[in-house]
PDB file of C-alpha atoms in Angstrom:
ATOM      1  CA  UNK R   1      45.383  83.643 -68.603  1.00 84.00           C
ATOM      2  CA  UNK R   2      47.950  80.899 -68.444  1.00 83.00           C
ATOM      3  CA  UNK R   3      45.706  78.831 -65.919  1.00 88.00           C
ATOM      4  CA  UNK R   4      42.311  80.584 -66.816  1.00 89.00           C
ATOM      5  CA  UNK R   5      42.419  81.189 -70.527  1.00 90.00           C
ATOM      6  CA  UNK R   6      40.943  83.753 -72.318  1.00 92.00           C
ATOM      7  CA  UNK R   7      38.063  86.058 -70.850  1.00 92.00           C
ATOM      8  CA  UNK R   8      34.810  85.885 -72.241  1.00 92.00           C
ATOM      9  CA  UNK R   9      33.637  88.086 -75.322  1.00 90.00           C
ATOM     10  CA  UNK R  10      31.472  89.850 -73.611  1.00 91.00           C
ATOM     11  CA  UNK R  11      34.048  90.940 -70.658  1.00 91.00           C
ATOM     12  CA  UNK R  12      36.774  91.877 -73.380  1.00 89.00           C
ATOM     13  CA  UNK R  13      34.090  94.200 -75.016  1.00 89.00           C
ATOM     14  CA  UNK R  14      33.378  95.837 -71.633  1.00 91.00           C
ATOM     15  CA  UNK R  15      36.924  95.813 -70.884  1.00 91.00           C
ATOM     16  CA  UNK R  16      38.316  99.859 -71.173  1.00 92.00           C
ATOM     17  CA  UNK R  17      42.151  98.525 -70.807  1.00 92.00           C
ATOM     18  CA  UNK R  18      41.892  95.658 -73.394  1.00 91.00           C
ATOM     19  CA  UNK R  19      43.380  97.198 -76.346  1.00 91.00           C
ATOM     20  CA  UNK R  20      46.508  97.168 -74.232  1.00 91.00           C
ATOM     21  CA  UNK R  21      46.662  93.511 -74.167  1.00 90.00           C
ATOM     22  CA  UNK R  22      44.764  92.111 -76.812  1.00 91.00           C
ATOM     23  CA  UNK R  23      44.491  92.660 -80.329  1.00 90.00           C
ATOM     24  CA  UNK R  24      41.823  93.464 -82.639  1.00 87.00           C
ATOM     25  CA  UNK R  25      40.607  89.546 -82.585  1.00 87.00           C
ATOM     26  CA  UNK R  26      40.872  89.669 -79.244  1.00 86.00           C
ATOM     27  CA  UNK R  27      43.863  87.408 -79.034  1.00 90.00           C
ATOM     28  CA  UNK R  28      46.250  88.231 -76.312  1.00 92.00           C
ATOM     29  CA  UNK R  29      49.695  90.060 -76.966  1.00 91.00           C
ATOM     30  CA  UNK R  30      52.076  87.970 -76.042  1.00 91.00           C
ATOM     31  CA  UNK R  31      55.227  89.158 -73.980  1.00 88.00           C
ATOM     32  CA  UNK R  32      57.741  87.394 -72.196  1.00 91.00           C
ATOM     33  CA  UNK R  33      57.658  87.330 -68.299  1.00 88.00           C
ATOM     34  CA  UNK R  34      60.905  88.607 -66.537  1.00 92.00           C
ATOM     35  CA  UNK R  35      62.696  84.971 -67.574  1.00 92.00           C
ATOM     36  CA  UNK R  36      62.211  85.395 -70.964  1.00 92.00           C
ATOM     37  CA  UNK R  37      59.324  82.716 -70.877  1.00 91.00           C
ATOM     38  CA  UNK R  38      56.138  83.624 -72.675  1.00 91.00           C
ATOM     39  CA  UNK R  39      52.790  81.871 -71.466  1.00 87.00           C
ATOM     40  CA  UNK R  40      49.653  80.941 -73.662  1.00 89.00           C
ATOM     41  CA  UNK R  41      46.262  80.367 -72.340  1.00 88.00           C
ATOM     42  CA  UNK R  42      45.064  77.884 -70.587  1.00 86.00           C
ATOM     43  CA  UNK R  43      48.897  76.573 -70.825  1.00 86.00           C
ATOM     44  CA  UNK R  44      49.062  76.074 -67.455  1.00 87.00           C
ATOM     45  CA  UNK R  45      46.506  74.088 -65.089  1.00 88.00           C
ATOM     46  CA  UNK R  46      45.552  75.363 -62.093  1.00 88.00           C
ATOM     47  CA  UNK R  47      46.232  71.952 -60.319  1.00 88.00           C
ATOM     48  CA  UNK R  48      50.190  72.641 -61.182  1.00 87.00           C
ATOM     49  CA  UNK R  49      50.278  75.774 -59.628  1.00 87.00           C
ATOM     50  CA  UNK R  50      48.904  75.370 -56.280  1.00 86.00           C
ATOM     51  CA  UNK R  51      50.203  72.508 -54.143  1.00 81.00           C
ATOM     52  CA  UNK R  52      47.087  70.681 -53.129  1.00 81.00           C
ATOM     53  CA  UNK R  53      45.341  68.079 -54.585  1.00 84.00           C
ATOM     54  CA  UNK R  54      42.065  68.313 -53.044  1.00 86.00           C
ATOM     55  CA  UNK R  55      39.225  68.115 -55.337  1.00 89.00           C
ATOM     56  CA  UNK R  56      37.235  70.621 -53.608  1.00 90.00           C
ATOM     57  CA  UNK R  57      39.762  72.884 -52.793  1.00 90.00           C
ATOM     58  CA  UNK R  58      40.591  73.283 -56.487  1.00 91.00           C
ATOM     59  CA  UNK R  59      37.053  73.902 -57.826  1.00 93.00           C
ATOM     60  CA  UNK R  60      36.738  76.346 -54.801  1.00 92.00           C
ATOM     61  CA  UNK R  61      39.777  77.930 -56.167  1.00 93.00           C
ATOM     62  CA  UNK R  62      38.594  77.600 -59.748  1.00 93.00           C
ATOM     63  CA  UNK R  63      35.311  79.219 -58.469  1.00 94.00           C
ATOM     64  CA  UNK R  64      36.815  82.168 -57.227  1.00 93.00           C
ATOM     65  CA  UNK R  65      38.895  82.991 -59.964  1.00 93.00           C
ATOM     66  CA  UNK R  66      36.414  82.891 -62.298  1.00 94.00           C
ATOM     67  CA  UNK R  67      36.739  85.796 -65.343  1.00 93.00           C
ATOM     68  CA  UNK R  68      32.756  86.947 -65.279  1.00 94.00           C
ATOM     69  CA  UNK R  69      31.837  88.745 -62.030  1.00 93.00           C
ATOM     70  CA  UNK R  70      28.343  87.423 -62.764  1.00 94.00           C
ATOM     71  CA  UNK R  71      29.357  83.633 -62.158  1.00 94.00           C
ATOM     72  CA  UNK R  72      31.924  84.063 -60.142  1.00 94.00           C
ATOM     73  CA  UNK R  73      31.139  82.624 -56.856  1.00 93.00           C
ATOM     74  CA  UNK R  74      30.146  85.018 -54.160  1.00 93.00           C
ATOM     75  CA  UNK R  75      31.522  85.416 -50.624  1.00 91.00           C
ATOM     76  CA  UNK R  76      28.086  83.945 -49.360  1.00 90.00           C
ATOM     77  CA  UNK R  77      28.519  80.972 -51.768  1.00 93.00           C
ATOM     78  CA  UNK R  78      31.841  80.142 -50.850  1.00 91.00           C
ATOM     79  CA  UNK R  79      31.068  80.003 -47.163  1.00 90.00           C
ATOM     80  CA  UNK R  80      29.202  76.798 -48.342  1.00 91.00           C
ATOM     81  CA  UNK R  81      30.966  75.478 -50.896  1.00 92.00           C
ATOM     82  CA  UNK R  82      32.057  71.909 -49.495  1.00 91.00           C
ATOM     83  CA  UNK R  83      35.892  72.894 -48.772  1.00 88.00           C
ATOM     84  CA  UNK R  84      34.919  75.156 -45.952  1.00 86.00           C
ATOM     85  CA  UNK R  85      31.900  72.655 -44.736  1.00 85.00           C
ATOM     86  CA  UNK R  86      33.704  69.824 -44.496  1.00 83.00           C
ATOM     87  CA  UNK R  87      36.983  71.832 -43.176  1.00 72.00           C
ATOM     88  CA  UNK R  88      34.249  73.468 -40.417  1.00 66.00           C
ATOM     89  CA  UNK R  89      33.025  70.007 -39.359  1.00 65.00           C
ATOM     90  CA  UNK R  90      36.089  67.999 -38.810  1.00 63.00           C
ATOM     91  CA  UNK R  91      37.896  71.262 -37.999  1.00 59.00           C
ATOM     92  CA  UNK R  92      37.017  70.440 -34.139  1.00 63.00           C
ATOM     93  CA  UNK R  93      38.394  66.405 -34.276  1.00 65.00           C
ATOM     94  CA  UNK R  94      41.840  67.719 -36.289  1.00 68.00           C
ATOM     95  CA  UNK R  95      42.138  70.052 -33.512  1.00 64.00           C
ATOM     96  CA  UNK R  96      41.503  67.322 -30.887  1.00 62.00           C
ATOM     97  CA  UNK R  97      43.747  65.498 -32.196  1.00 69.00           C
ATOM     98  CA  UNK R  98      46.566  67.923 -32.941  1.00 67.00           C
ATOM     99  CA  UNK R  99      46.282  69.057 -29.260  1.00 63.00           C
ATOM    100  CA  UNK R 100      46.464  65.599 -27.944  1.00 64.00           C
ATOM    101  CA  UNK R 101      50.237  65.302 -30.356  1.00 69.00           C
ATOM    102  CA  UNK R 102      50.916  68.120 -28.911  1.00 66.00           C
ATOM    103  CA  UNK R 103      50.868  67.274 -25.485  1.00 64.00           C
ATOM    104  CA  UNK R 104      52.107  63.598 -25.650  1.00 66.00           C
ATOM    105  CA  UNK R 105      54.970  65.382 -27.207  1.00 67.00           C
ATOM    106  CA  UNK R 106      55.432  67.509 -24.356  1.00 63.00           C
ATOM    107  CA  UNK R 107      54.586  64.766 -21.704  1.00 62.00           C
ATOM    108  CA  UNK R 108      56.998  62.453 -23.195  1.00 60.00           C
ATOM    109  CA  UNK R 109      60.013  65.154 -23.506  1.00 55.00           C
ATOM    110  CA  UNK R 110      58.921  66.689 -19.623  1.00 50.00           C
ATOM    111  CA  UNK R 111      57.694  63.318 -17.713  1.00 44.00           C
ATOM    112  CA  UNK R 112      59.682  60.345 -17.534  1.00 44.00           C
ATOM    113  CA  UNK R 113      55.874  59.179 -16.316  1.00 47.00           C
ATOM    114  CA  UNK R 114      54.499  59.301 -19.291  1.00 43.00           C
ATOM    115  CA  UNK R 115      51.851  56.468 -20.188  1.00 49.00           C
ATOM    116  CA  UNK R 116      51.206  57.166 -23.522  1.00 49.00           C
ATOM    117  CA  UNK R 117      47.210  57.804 -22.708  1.00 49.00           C
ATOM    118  CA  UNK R 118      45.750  61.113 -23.198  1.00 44.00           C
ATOM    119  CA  UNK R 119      41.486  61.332 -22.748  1.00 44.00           C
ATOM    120  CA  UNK R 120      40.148  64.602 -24.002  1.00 42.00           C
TER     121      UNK R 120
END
């Protein structure tokens, strides 16, 4: 809830466990975490908790975690979402050109022949 906020209405009314952590308004019982820290909703963006900045890795994220199974974004979906494209397509060049570090690192440490030229 911290990064999310609070579900929907119509989730906490379909919810059978709610009662446990909300109260009768529906706002959330508060209790502090392990630390003694208590978190509201939506106290904590989503952007602060995981370490990248990517744009679309965050609103894949976001899409995901979504409260309502309705919206949240399918399996299917997020096959297409533009994180995984875009990861998919240049996957193949990052790998080209991690291999070719890789083995002008190992040429240079083995090979005191080393010309600095690798062709893939």
């Amino acid at each position: 809830m911290a990064t999310l906020g609070l579900p929907p209405k119509n989730l906490m009314q379909k919810a059978t466990r709610a009662k446990k952590f909300f109260n009768s308004n529906n706002n959330p019982k508060l209790q502090p975490n392990n630390k003694g820290k208590v978190r509201f909703p939506n106290s904590r963006p989503l952007i602060d908790i995981v370490s990248c900045r990517d744009d679309y890795f965050l609103d894949l994220i976001k899409n995901c975690l979504e409260w309502d199974p309705d919206i949240r974004i399918t399996p299917e979906q997020a096959l297409k979402h533009p994180w995984i494209t875009e990861k998919l397509s240049t996957g193949s060049r990052e790998r080209q050109k991690r291999r070719a570090y890789l083995i002008k690192r190992r040429l240079k440490h083995h090979s005191y022949n080393y010309t600095g030229k690798i062709d893939l």
